[in-house]
Structures are given as structure tokens and as C-alpha cells.
Short mmCIF file of C-alpha atoms in Angstrom, two decimals:
data_model
loop_
_atom_site.label_atom_id
_atom_site.label_comp_id
_atom_site.label_asym_id
_atom_site.label_seq_id
_atom_site.Cartn_x
_atom_site.Cartn_y
_atom_site.Cartn_z
CA MET F 197 70.17 65.88 132.21
CA SER F 198 69.27 67.48 128.79
CA ARG F 199 70.70 66.17 125.55
CA GLN F 200 72.79 69.26 125.30
CA GLU F 201 74.08 69.00 128.93
CA ARG F 202 75.12 65.32 128.07
CA SER F 203 76.99 66.48 125.05
CA ILE F 204 78.96 69.19 126.81
CA ARG F 205 79.86 66.67 129.52
CA THR F 206 80.99 64.15 126.89
CA ARG F 207 83.13 66.74 125.05
CA ALA F 208 84.79 67.74 128.49
CA ALA F 209 85.49 64.15 129.28
CA ILE F 210 87.01 63.45 125.79
CA LEU F 211 89.19 66.59 126.08
CA GLU F 212 90.27 65.52 129.56
CA ALA F 213 91.14 62.01 128.50
CA ALA F 214 93.01 63.45 125.42
CA ALA F 215 94.91 65.74 127.86
CA ARG F 216 95.83 62.90 130.06
CA LEU F 217 97.28 61.01 126.95
CA PHE F 218 99.27 64.00 125.83
CA ASN F 219 100.59 64.33 129.27
CA GLU F 220 101.53 60.67 129.59
CA PHE F 221 102.79 59.93 125.98
CA GLY F 222 103.17 63.39 124.31
CA TYR F 223 101.51 64.38 121.22
CA GLU F 224 103.17 62.12 118.60
CA ALA F 225 102.66 58.91 120.35
CA THR F 226 98.97 59.61 121.46
CA THR F 227 96.70 57.98 118.95
CA ILE F 228 92.81 58.25 118.32
CA GLY F 229 92.58 54.46 118.80
CA VAL F 230 93.98 54.57 122.41
CA LEU F 231 91.71 57.65 123.29
CA THR F 232 88.44 55.82 122.07
CA GLU F 233 89.51 52.65 123.89
CA ARG F 234 90.07 54.60 127.11
CA ILE F 235 86.97 56.59 127.18
CA GLY F 236 84.75 53.72 125.83
CA LEU F 237 83.38 55.49 122.71
CA THR F 238 83.28 54.50 119.23
CA ARG F 239 85.08 56.54 116.51
CA GLY F 240 81.61 57.75 115.43
CA GLY F 241 80.94 58.93 119.12
CA LEU F 242 84.19 60.72 119.12
CA TYR F 243 83.90 62.34 115.70
CA PHE F 244 80.82 64.10 116.67
CA HIS F 245 82.93 66.07 118.90
CA PHE F 246 86.30 66.08 117.57
CA THR F 247 87.29 64.88 114.02
CA SER F 248 91.03 64.64 114.54
CA LYS F 249 94.08 64.66 116.85
CA GLU F 250 94.69 68.15 115.89
CA GLN F 251 91.31 69.29 116.79
CA LEU F 252 91.93 67.74 120.32
CA ALA F 253 95.19 69.52 120.72
CA ARG F 254 93.54 72.86 119.70
CA GLY F 255 90.83 72.12 122.22
CA VAL F 256 93.31 71.66 125.06
CA LEU F 257 95.04 74.90 124.20
CA ASP F 258 91.76 76.83 123.91
CA GLU F 259 91.00 76.06 127.54
CA ALA F 260 94.58 76.38 128.97
CA VAL F 261 94.44 80.18 129.87
CA THR F 262 92.06 80.39 132.74
CA VAL F 263 91.45 82.43 135.85
CA GLU F 264 89.15 80.23 137.67
CA GLY F 265 89.35 81.12 141.38
CA LEU F 266 90.68 84.62 140.95
CA ARG F 267 88.83 87.19 142.93
CA PRO F 268 89.45 91.08 143.24
CA GLN F 269 91.76 91.84 146.07
CA ALA F 270 92.67 95.02 147.82
CA LEU F 271 96.10 94.83 146.14
CA LYS F 272 96.44 94.09 142.53
CA LEU F 273 99.69 92.37 143.05
CA GLN F 274 98.07 89.97 145.44
CA GLU F 275 95.88 88.94 142.28
CA TRP F 276 99.12 88.43 140.38
CA VAL F 277 100.33 86.25 143.32
CA ASP F 278 96.90 84.43 143.43
CA LEU F 279 97.06 83.58 139.78
CA ALA F 280 100.29 81.94 140.19
CA LEU F 281 99.21 79.92 143.05
CA LEU F 282 95.84 79.14 141.75
CA ILE F 283 97.38 77.43 138.48
CA ALA F 284 100.07 75.67 140.40
CA TYR F 285 97.32 74.00 142.68
CA ARG F 286 94.98 73.23 139.67
CA LEU F 287 97.73 71.87 137.26
CA PRO F 288 98.05 68.51 139.11
CA ARG F 289 94.35 68.17 139.22
CA GLU F 290 93.43 69.39 135.59
CA PRO F 291 95.08 67.50 133.02
CA ILE F 292 94.37 70.13 130.35
CA LEU F 293 96.83 72.57 132.18
CA GLY F 294 99.68 70.20 132.13
CA ALA F 295 99.02 69.03 128.64
CA ALA F 296 99.04 72.58 127.17
CA ILE F 297 102.58 72.94 128.64
CA GLN F 298 103.50 69.45 127.21
CA LEU F 299 102.05 70.57 123.69
CA SER F 300 103.91 73.87 123.93
CA VAL F 301 107.36 72.38 124.56
CA ASP F 302 106.96 69.85 121.77
CA PRO F 303 108.63 71.70 118.62
CA THR F 304 106.57 69.93 116.15
CA VAL F 305 103.22 70.64 118.08
CA ARG F 306 104.21 74.20 118.64
CA GLY F 307 104.98 74.62 114.82
CA LEU F 308 101.44 73.39 114.22
CA PHE F 309 99.36 75.29 116.89
CA GLY F 310 101.69 77.75 118.59
CA THR F 311 101.59 78.30 122.32
CA ARG F 312 99.33 80.13 124.89
CA TRP F 313 102.39 81.77 126.33
CA PRO F 314 101.75 85.12 124.58
CA ASP F 315 98.22 85.14 126.28
CA TRP F 316 99.52 84.42 129.74
CA ILE F 317 102.20 87.30 129.38
CA ALA F 318 99.78 89.78 128.07
CA LEU F 319 97.30 88.84 130.93
CA GLN F 320 100.08 89.30 133.48
CA THR F 321 101.59 92.34 131.89
CA GLU F 322 98.16 93.86 132.28
CA MET F 323 97.97 92.92 135.98
CA LEU F 324 101.39 93.98 136.73
CA ALA F 325 100.89 97.47 134.76
CA GLU F 326 97.92 98.09 137.12
CA ALA F 327 99.64 97.10 140.16
CA LYS F 328 102.51 99.45 139.31
CA GLN F 329 100.19 102.43 138.61
CA ARG F 330 98.85 101.93 142.03
CA GLY F 331 102.48 102.10 143.47
CA GLU F 332 102.39 98.38 144.57
CA VAL F 333 105.42 97.50 142.19
CA LEU F 334 108.99 99.09 142.53
CA PRO F 335 109.58 101.83 139.92
CA HIS F 336 112.41 100.10 138.20
CA ILE F 337 110.37 97.01 137.28
CA ASP F 338 108.90 96.87 133.68
CA PRO F 339 105.47 95.07 133.74
CA ALA F 340 106.16 93.45 130.40
CA THR F 341 109.57 92.05 131.18
CA LEU F 342 108.62 90.66 134.63
CA ALA F 343 105.36 89.10 133.15
CA ARG F 344 107.74 87.49 130.40
CA LEU F 345 110.35 86.19 132.74
CA PHE F 346 107.67 84.96 135.06
CA VAL F 347 105.74 83.07 132.62
CA GLY F 348 109.02 81.25 131.64
CA ALA F 349 110.06 80.66 135.13
CA TRP F 350 106.76 79.34 136.29
CA THR F 351 106.77 76.94 133.42
CA GLY F 352 110.29 75.71 133.92
CA VAL F 353 109.62 75.29 137.67
CA GLN F 354 106.56 73.14 136.76
CA LEU F 355 108.70 71.12 134.37
CA VAL F 356 111.63 70.53 136.81
CA THR F 357 109.12 69.93 139.77
CA GLY F 358 107.42 67.19 137.86
CA THR F 359 110.60 65.33 137.76
CA LEU F 360 111.46 65.59 141.39
CA GLU F 361 110.35 63.37 144.23
CA ASN F 362 109.02 64.97 147.48
CA ARG F 363 108.40 68.31 145.94
CA THR F 364 104.87 69.70 145.20
CA LEU F 365 104.14 72.40 142.69
CA PRO F 366 102.23 74.70 144.96
CA ASP F 367 105.08 74.58 147.38
CA GLU F 368 107.62 75.36 144.69
CA ILE F 369 105.77 78.27 143.10
CA SER F 370 105.10 79.63 146.50
CA SER F 371 108.92 79.61 147.14
CA LEU F 372 109.51 81.18 143.65
CA LEU F 373 107.21 83.97 144.49
CA ASP F 374 108.98 84.50 147.92
CA LEU F 375 112.06 84.68 146.05
CA LEU F 376 111.21 87.14 143.48
CA LEU F 377 108.75 89.64 145.44
CA PRO F 378 111.42 91.45 147.37
CA SER F 379 112.79 92.32 144.10
CA VAL F 380 109.36 93.34 142.64
CA ALA F 381 107.09 94.64 145.40
CA SER F 382 107.38 97.99 147.40
CA ASP F 383 108.34 97.22 150.99
CA ALA F 384 104.97 98.14 152.42
CA VAL F 385 103.03 95.96 149.94
CA ARG F 386 105.30 92.98 150.27
CA THR F 387 104.82 92.30 153.86
CA THR F 388 101.13 92.07 153.47
CA LEU F 389 101.18 89.79 150.36
CA ASP F 390 99.95 86.22 151.16
CA THR F 391 102.12 83.59 149.19
CA SER F 392 101.13 80.48 151.12
CA PRO F 393 100.55 77.56 148.96
CA SER F 394 97.34 76.50 150.66
CA ARG F 395 95.74 79.95 149.61
CA ALA F 396 94.48 78.64 146.32
CA VAL F 397 92.41 75.92 148.04
CA HIS F 398 90.52 78.86 149.85
CA LEU F 399 90.20 80.93 146.67
CA LEU F 400 88.68 77.91 144.67
CA ALA F 401 86.40 76.98 147.45
CA GLN F 402 85.07 80.63 147.67
CA ALA F 403 84.74 80.74 143.86
CA ARG F 404 83.17 77.41 143.49
CA GLY F 405 80.75 77.75 146.50
CA SER F 406 79.60 81.04 145.45
CA GLY F 407 79.26 80.07 141.90
CA ASP F 408 80.98 83.30 141.03
CA THR F 409 84.12 82.77 139.01
CA CYS F 410 86.09 85.31 136.95
CA ASP F 411 86.39 82.51 134.17
CA MET W 561 144.90 64.10 111.50
CA SER W 562 145.18 60.45 112.97
CA ARG W 563 142.61 57.89 112.65
CA GLN W 564 141.63 58.38 116.34
CA GLU W 565 141.33 62.09 115.93
CA ARG W 566 139.11 61.60 112.74
CA SER W 567 137.00 59.19 114.61
CA ILE W 568 136.50 61.52 117.59
CA ARG W 569 135.43 64.34 114.92
CA THR W 570 133.04 62.13 113.20
CA ARG W 571 131.41 61.00 116.47
CA ALA W 572 131.00 64.80 117.55
CA ALA W 573 129.57 65.65 114.08
CA ILE W 574 127.08 62.84 114.39
CA LEU W 575 126.05 63.79 117.81
CA GLU W 576 125.52 67.43 116.73
CA ALA W 577 123.63 66.30 113.90
CA ALA W 578 121.30 64.18 116.02
CA ALA W 579 120.90 67.06 118.49
CA ARG W 580 119.77 69.31 115.50
CA LEU W 581 117.08 66.79 114.53
CA PHE W 582 115.99 66.25 118.18
CA ASN W 583 115.65 70.11 118.46
CA GLU W 584 113.75 70.37 115.11
CA PHE W 585 111.45 67.49 115.33
CA GLY W 586 111.61 66.03 118.88
CA TYR W 587 112.70 62.49 119.80
CA GLU W 588 109.82 60.39 118.38
CA ALA W 589 109.96 61.95 114.83
CA THR W 590 113.71 61.70 114.45
CA THR W 591 114.91 58.84 112.61
CA ILE W 592 118.34 57.13 111.81
CA GLY W 593 117.49 57.41 108.04
CA VAL W 594 117.12 61.21 108.23
CA LEU W 595 120.24 61.48 110.20
CA THR W 596 122.52 59.41 107.98
CA GLU W 597 121.01 61.22 104.97
CA ARG W 598 121.80 64.45 106.55
CA ILE W 599 125.41 63.75 107.63
CA GLY W 600 126.11 61.76 104.49
CA LEU W 601 127.18 58.54 106.20
CA THR W 602 126.19 54.86 105.66
CA ARG W 603 124.15 53.10 108.44
CA GLY W 604 127.47 51.12 108.82
CA GLY W 605 129.40 54.27 109.36
CA LEU W 606 126.97 55.55 111.93
CA TYR W 607 126.74 52.17 113.65
CA PHE W 608 130.59 52.16 114.28
CA HIS W 609 129.74 55.19 116.67
CA PHE W 610 126.13 54.70 117.67
CA THR W 611 123.90 51.72 117.22
CA SER W 612 120.47 53.14 118.05
CA LYS W 613 118.55 56.30 118.55
CA GLU W 614 118.60 55.61 122.14
CA GLN W 615 122.45 55.69 122.24
CA LEU W 616 122.27 59.12 120.43
CA ALA W 617 119.93 60.45 123.17
CA ARG W 618 122.17 59.27 125.93
CA GLY W 619 125.27 60.75 124.13
CA VAL W 620 123.31 64.15 123.93
CA LEU W 621 122.41 63.97 127.62
CA ASP W 622 125.91 62.74 128.73
CA GLU W 623 127.44 66.03 127.20
CA ALA W 624 124.82 68.50 128.47
CA VAL W 625 126.11 69.51 131.95
CA THR W 626 129.19 71.51 130.83
CA VAL W 627 131.12 74.44 132.56
CA GLU W 628 133.17 75.30 129.59
CA GLY W 629 134.26 78.97 129.84
CA LEU W 630 133.86 79.09 133.61
CA ARG W 631 136.90 80.62 135.38
CA PRO W 632 137.53 81.28 139.00
CA GLN W 633 136.27 84.71 140.03
CA ALA W 634 136.93 86.75 143.31
CA LEU W 635 133.31 86.25 144.12
CA LYS W 636 131.80 82.65 144.06
CA LEU W 637 128.46 84.15 143.09
CA GLN W 638 129.97 85.78 140.02
CA GLU W 639 130.76 82.14 139.04
CA TRP W 640 127.23 81.23 139.45
CA VAL W 641 126.05 84.20 137.37
CA ASP W 642 128.59 83.43 134.89
CA LEU W 643 127.43 79.79 134.45
CA ALA W 644 123.96 81.09 133.79
CA LEU W 645 125.20 83.65 131.09
CA LEU W 646 127.70 81.16 129.55
CA ILE W 647 124.92 78.45 128.95
CA ALA W 648 122.59 81.09 127.63
CA TYR W 649 125.30 82.30 125.20
CA ARG W 650 126.28 78.79 124.05
CA LEU W 651 122.91 77.19 123.88
CA PRO W 652 121.78 78.61 120.65
CA ARG W 653 125.34 77.94 119.08
CA GLU W 654 125.54 74.25 120.49
CA PRO W 655 122.68 72.06 119.49
CA ILE W 656 123.52 69.52 122.11
CA LEU W 657 122.46 71.93 124.84
CA GLY W 658 119.05 72.76 123.34
CA ALA W 659 118.43 69.04 122.40
CA ALA W 660 119.11 68.05 126.04
CA ILE W 661 116.10 70.40 127.17
CA GLN W 662 113.98 69.03 124.38
CA LEU W 663 114.73 65.52 125.54
CA SER W 664 113.97 66.32 129.12
CA VAL W 665 110.72 67.99 128.38
CA ASP W 666 109.44 64.98 126.46
CA PRO W 667 107.61 62.66 128.80
CA THR W 668 108.43 59.50 126.80
CA VAL W 669 112.01 60.27 126.53
CA ARG W 670 112.30 61.29 130.19
CA GLY W 671 110.87 57.99 131.25
CA LEU W 672 113.53 56.07 129.30
CA PHE W 673 116.66 58.27 130.04
CA GLY W 674 115.85 60.55 132.87
CA THR W 675 117.08 64.18 132.84
CA ARG W 676 120.31 66.03 133.64
CA TRP W 677 118.43 68.63 135.92
CA PRO W 678 119.41 66.95 139.10
CA ASP W 679 123.03 67.41 138.15
CA TRP W 680 122.66 70.93 137.41
CA ILE W 681 120.96 71.39 140.64
CA ALA W 682 123.63 69.68 142.51
CA LEU W 683 126.39 71.71 140.76
CA GLN W 684 124.50 75.06 141.44
CA THR W 685 123.78 73.96 145.10
CA GLU W 686 127.53 73.40 145.82
CA MET W 687 128.37 76.87 144.00
CA LEU W 688 125.77 78.62 146.04
CA ALA W 689 126.71 76.98 149.43
CA GLU W 690 130.16 78.15 149.01
CA ALA W 691 129.09 81.58 148.11
CA LYS W 692 127.04 81.45 151.25
CA GLN W 693 129.85 80.39 153.45
CA ARG W 694 131.77 83.38 152.24
CA GLY W 695 129.01 85.79 153.26
CA GLU W 696 127.92 86.63 149.48
CA VAL W 697 124.47 85.36 149.74
CA LEU W 698 121.79 86.60 152.03
CA PRO W 699 121.32 84.34 155.26
CA HIS W 700 117.82 83.44 154.79
CA ILE W 701 118.59 81.85 151.35
CA ASP W 702 118.76 78.17 151.18
CA PRO W 703 121.27 77.08 148.41
CA ALA W 704 119.43 73.91 147.42
CA THR W 705 116.13 75.78 147.04
CA LEU W 706 117.49 78.42 145.06
CA ALA W 707 119.35 76.22 142.91
CA ARG W 708 116.18 74.08 142.34
CA LEU W 709 114.10 77.18 141.56
CA PHE W 710 116.81 78.71 139.21
CA VAL W 711 117.32 75.60 137.20
CA GLY W 712 113.60 75.62 136.58
CA ALA W 713 113.47 79.26 135.87
CA TRP W 714 116.37 79.27 133.46
CA THR W 715 114.94 76.20 131.59
CA GLY W 716 111.43 77.76 131.30
CA VAL W 717 112.92 81.19 130.22
CA GLN W 718 114.80 79.33 127.43
CA LEU W 719 111.75 77.53 126.14
CA VAL W 720 109.44 80.49 126.25
CA THR W 721 112.10 82.89 124.57
CA GLY W 722 112.56 80.40 121.89
CA THR W 723 108.94 81.00 120.91
CA LEU W 724 109.22 84.87 121.07
CA GLU W 725 110.47 87.30 118.26
CA ASN W 726 113.02 89.93 119.06
CA ARG W 727 114.15 88.28 122.20
CA THR W 728 117.68 86.66 122.75
CA LEU W 729 118.51 84.20 125.34
CA PRO W 730 121.52 86.01 126.86
CA ASP W 731 119.49 89.29 127.35
CA GLU W 732 116.59 87.30 128.88
CA ILE W 733 118.88 85.45 131.20
CA SER W 734 120.65 88.60 132.20
CA SER W 735 117.38 90.15 133.02
CA LEU W 736 116.37 87.15 135.02
CA LEU W 737 119.62 87.46 137.06
CA ASP W 738 118.98 91.14 137.45
CA LEU W 739 115.43 90.42 138.82
CA LEU W 740 116.73 87.76 141.34
CA LEU W 741 119.94 88.98 142.56
CA PRO W 742 118.51 91.70 144.93
CA SER W 743 116.76 88.82 146.80
CA VAL W 744 119.78 86.75 146.77
CA ALA W 745 123.06 88.62 147.19
CA SER W 746 124.17 90.74 150.14
CA ASP W 747 124.17 94.60 149.18
CA ALA W 748 127.95 94.96 148.96
CA VAL W 749 128.13 91.82 146.54
CA ARG W 750 125.38 92.59 144.37
CA THR W 751 126.58 96.03 143.30
CA THR W 752 129.99 94.51 142.10
CA LEU W 753 128.52 91.50 140.21
CA ASP W 754 128.51 91.70 136.35
CA THR W 755 125.33 90.43 134.71
CA SER W 756 125.72 91.78 131.18
CA PRO W 757 124.86 89.44 128.46
CA SER W 758 128.08 90.09 126.63
CA ARG W 759 130.18 88.68 129.74
CA ALA W 760 129.95 85.17 128.33
CA VAL W 761 131.73 86.18 125.01
CA HIS W 762 134.79 87.29 126.97
CA LEU W 763 134.91 84.20 129.31
CA LEU W 764 134.74 81.91 126.45
CA ALA W 765 137.38 83.75 124.48
CA GLN W 766 139.67 83.79 127.45
CA ALA W 767 139.10 80.00 128.15
CA ARG W 768 139.48 79.07 124.47
CA GLY W 769 142.29 81.39 123.84
CA SER W 770 144.23 80.04 126.62
CA GLY W 771 143.34 76.30 125.88
CA ASP W 772 142.39 76.47 129.76
CA THR W 773 138.88 75.47 130.51
CA CYS W 774 137.22 74.04 133.45
CA ASP W 775 135.42 71.61 131.42
#
């Protein structure tokens, strides 16, 4: 492994550790001291990559909008469904995704760094507009409104699910999609959409196996 | 005003001021010092009502599940819609409701006090089960699942809407209901449901005018 590769890996490990702390304790209660202790780095070693807690938060938010695993589908609406399922599958496995939500719901942090919600909304608006142009979405559905409401709904279902026992996020997001799609998709499209929670596993395996991701 | 009335009002004013601070700064960053300064009370005056920040958080959460303004309707499903519209209207006006969400999304605070989401879910499950028994809800809809997803969706839409300009919570929740109801309500019922954002104003005026609330 080259020095550059090692540096990239260390940076990623720091960011993941910081994300775990943000998830566990929130931004305020997370300290650089606890972070360096947890990852076994000196402050100097950390400062080579991140010089402040603020930079760590920005680093988390920078990586929070991701389409890894997404692949072109015959139906554009299936890609929108896939994105929701992929993030639901990845979030419990990738601390950065959960940390970005934790940072976004903290009023102090939000005041400092903003949120990535506008980016998620823009991305989904674009996907839904294309799906609508292709006739996959019902005529009265406004892509921007649906994207806005769905980003909110997805986020809230994630937060509530995290506090409930015996509920997993992929199952809940799959149920949310099943609930919404009859109001969103044209009849012929709806019956062919796959909303099963396990779909994300296959999509990620395909993307990672082929080394081909949309990220 | 009797001494007892004055005491009740002071307690309510303290709780509202604490809720505003929780909303603005989050739980961690809120201090008793800032609170007493803001409401012009001595620590002794505060301690007569609340002896710690923990007690204030518990006080906020205790009052966060409320059905003020809710009135019996011909359709049970209209009552469920009304509850969503009422809280959307009241939340920006009643700091305690927003603070309860802020406390619930903070992992540290949630660890200490839990959340009121299970109570909201239980309340809505009961309403939806009754609506289903009356044939107002489509047969394949499970009241508990819908209640769980809707509490999540409502909460997330509130959080995201709070960060967007030119969007009001009553409008967004009304749109969320319009999006969901075709998948939830039987056809005959759906066309008679009123989801307009202004409905909450009239319900509250009726409830407060008559002095008759379900709270």
C-alpha cells in the first residue's frame, strides 16, 4: 500500500469513527479527545487530516449524499425506489449516513453547517421529473412536492424506527414505499415495481462485484 | 388570581421558556442560568417548580401528546386527519411540541428520557383501527403499520420543513395527507375528507370557544 493509499484509508477511518461518536453522543458531547483515544491516533496524527470538530462534521456531511449501488433500470421510478431501499440498507452499516441525519436534526449544528436535505430533494426531484415525463408517474403528482415530502418521510421513519424494537429500516422503508406508490405510480408501472427490502443487497453486490458504481 | 392559579401560570411559563431554549440550542447547550435570566426568575423561584434541567425535559415530554382541538366527526378517519392538521398548526405556536421532537431526536436525551413516539403510535393505531372497523380504511391497510409510518413521516416532514424557506408545516402536512389518503381510505370516504390546512384553525376556535376540548 502506498503512502497515499494509507493516508486515504486513515482519513476514512477517522471520519467513520467521528460519525460513530456523532451518532452515539451527538455533536456537542463529541470531543476530539475521545475520538483520538478511540482510533489510537495522536492529536498530531488527527490534525494531519482534520484540524477541528467542525471539519469532521463537514466531512461527514460532504459524503452523505451518495448513490452507490444505483444502476440504470428500465423504469426510472424503479431507480427512485432503489435509492430509498439502498440508503435504508446502507444506513445501519455506514455510520456517516446516520451521523449526517443526527447533525441535520441538531439545531446548533444545522445553524453552522446547514443540511444535505436540499441536495436529496434536488436529486429526487430530477429522478421523479424524468419518471413523470416517461408517463410512469400519475399526472397530478408534482415531482418537487413528492421529493420534498418523501425526503422528510424517509428521514422521520428512520428516526422513529431507530427507537423501536423488532423493526428494521429496510422493512419500514419498503412498507413506506408500498403505502405511497399507489398514489404515485400509474397502474401498469406500479405492478412491476420491486419494493422488497432485500433488493438493495443484490444491487450493491452487482455494483461492488463489477466495480461499477454510479457514485 | 389566586396563589394557586399564579403558581400554575408560572410553571407553564417556565416550561414554555425551557422549550424555546431546547428548540433553539438543543438540550446540551441549554443551561438553567440562561433560563432564569430569560424568564426573570431567581434560581430559588425556578426550583420551586423544577429542580433540574432533567425535570424540565420530562415536563416538556409529559405535555407533548395532546389532542386539544380534536372533536368527534362523522368519519373516524377525519379525526385522524384532524389530529395531523391540528398538531401541524399548533407546533409553530407551541414551543413544547417542537421541543419534544428536538428532545426525541437527540441520542443522549433519548437515552435518558425515551420519546413520546410510542404514545403517538398507540393513539393513532386506535383511531385507525376504529376507522377500519367502520369500513373507512382499505382492507389491506394494517392500522399499526400505518400509524407507525405516519408518525415517522409526520415527524420527518416537520424537521425538513423547518429548514426550508417558503414552506409552512400546515401546508406540507396537508400535502402529505393528500398523497397518502388514496392508498388508505376507501373511495367513498376519501372524497368527503377535508385535508385543508386551514381546518385546524376552525377546530381550535370551536374547541376553545366552547371551552370543550378533548384534552
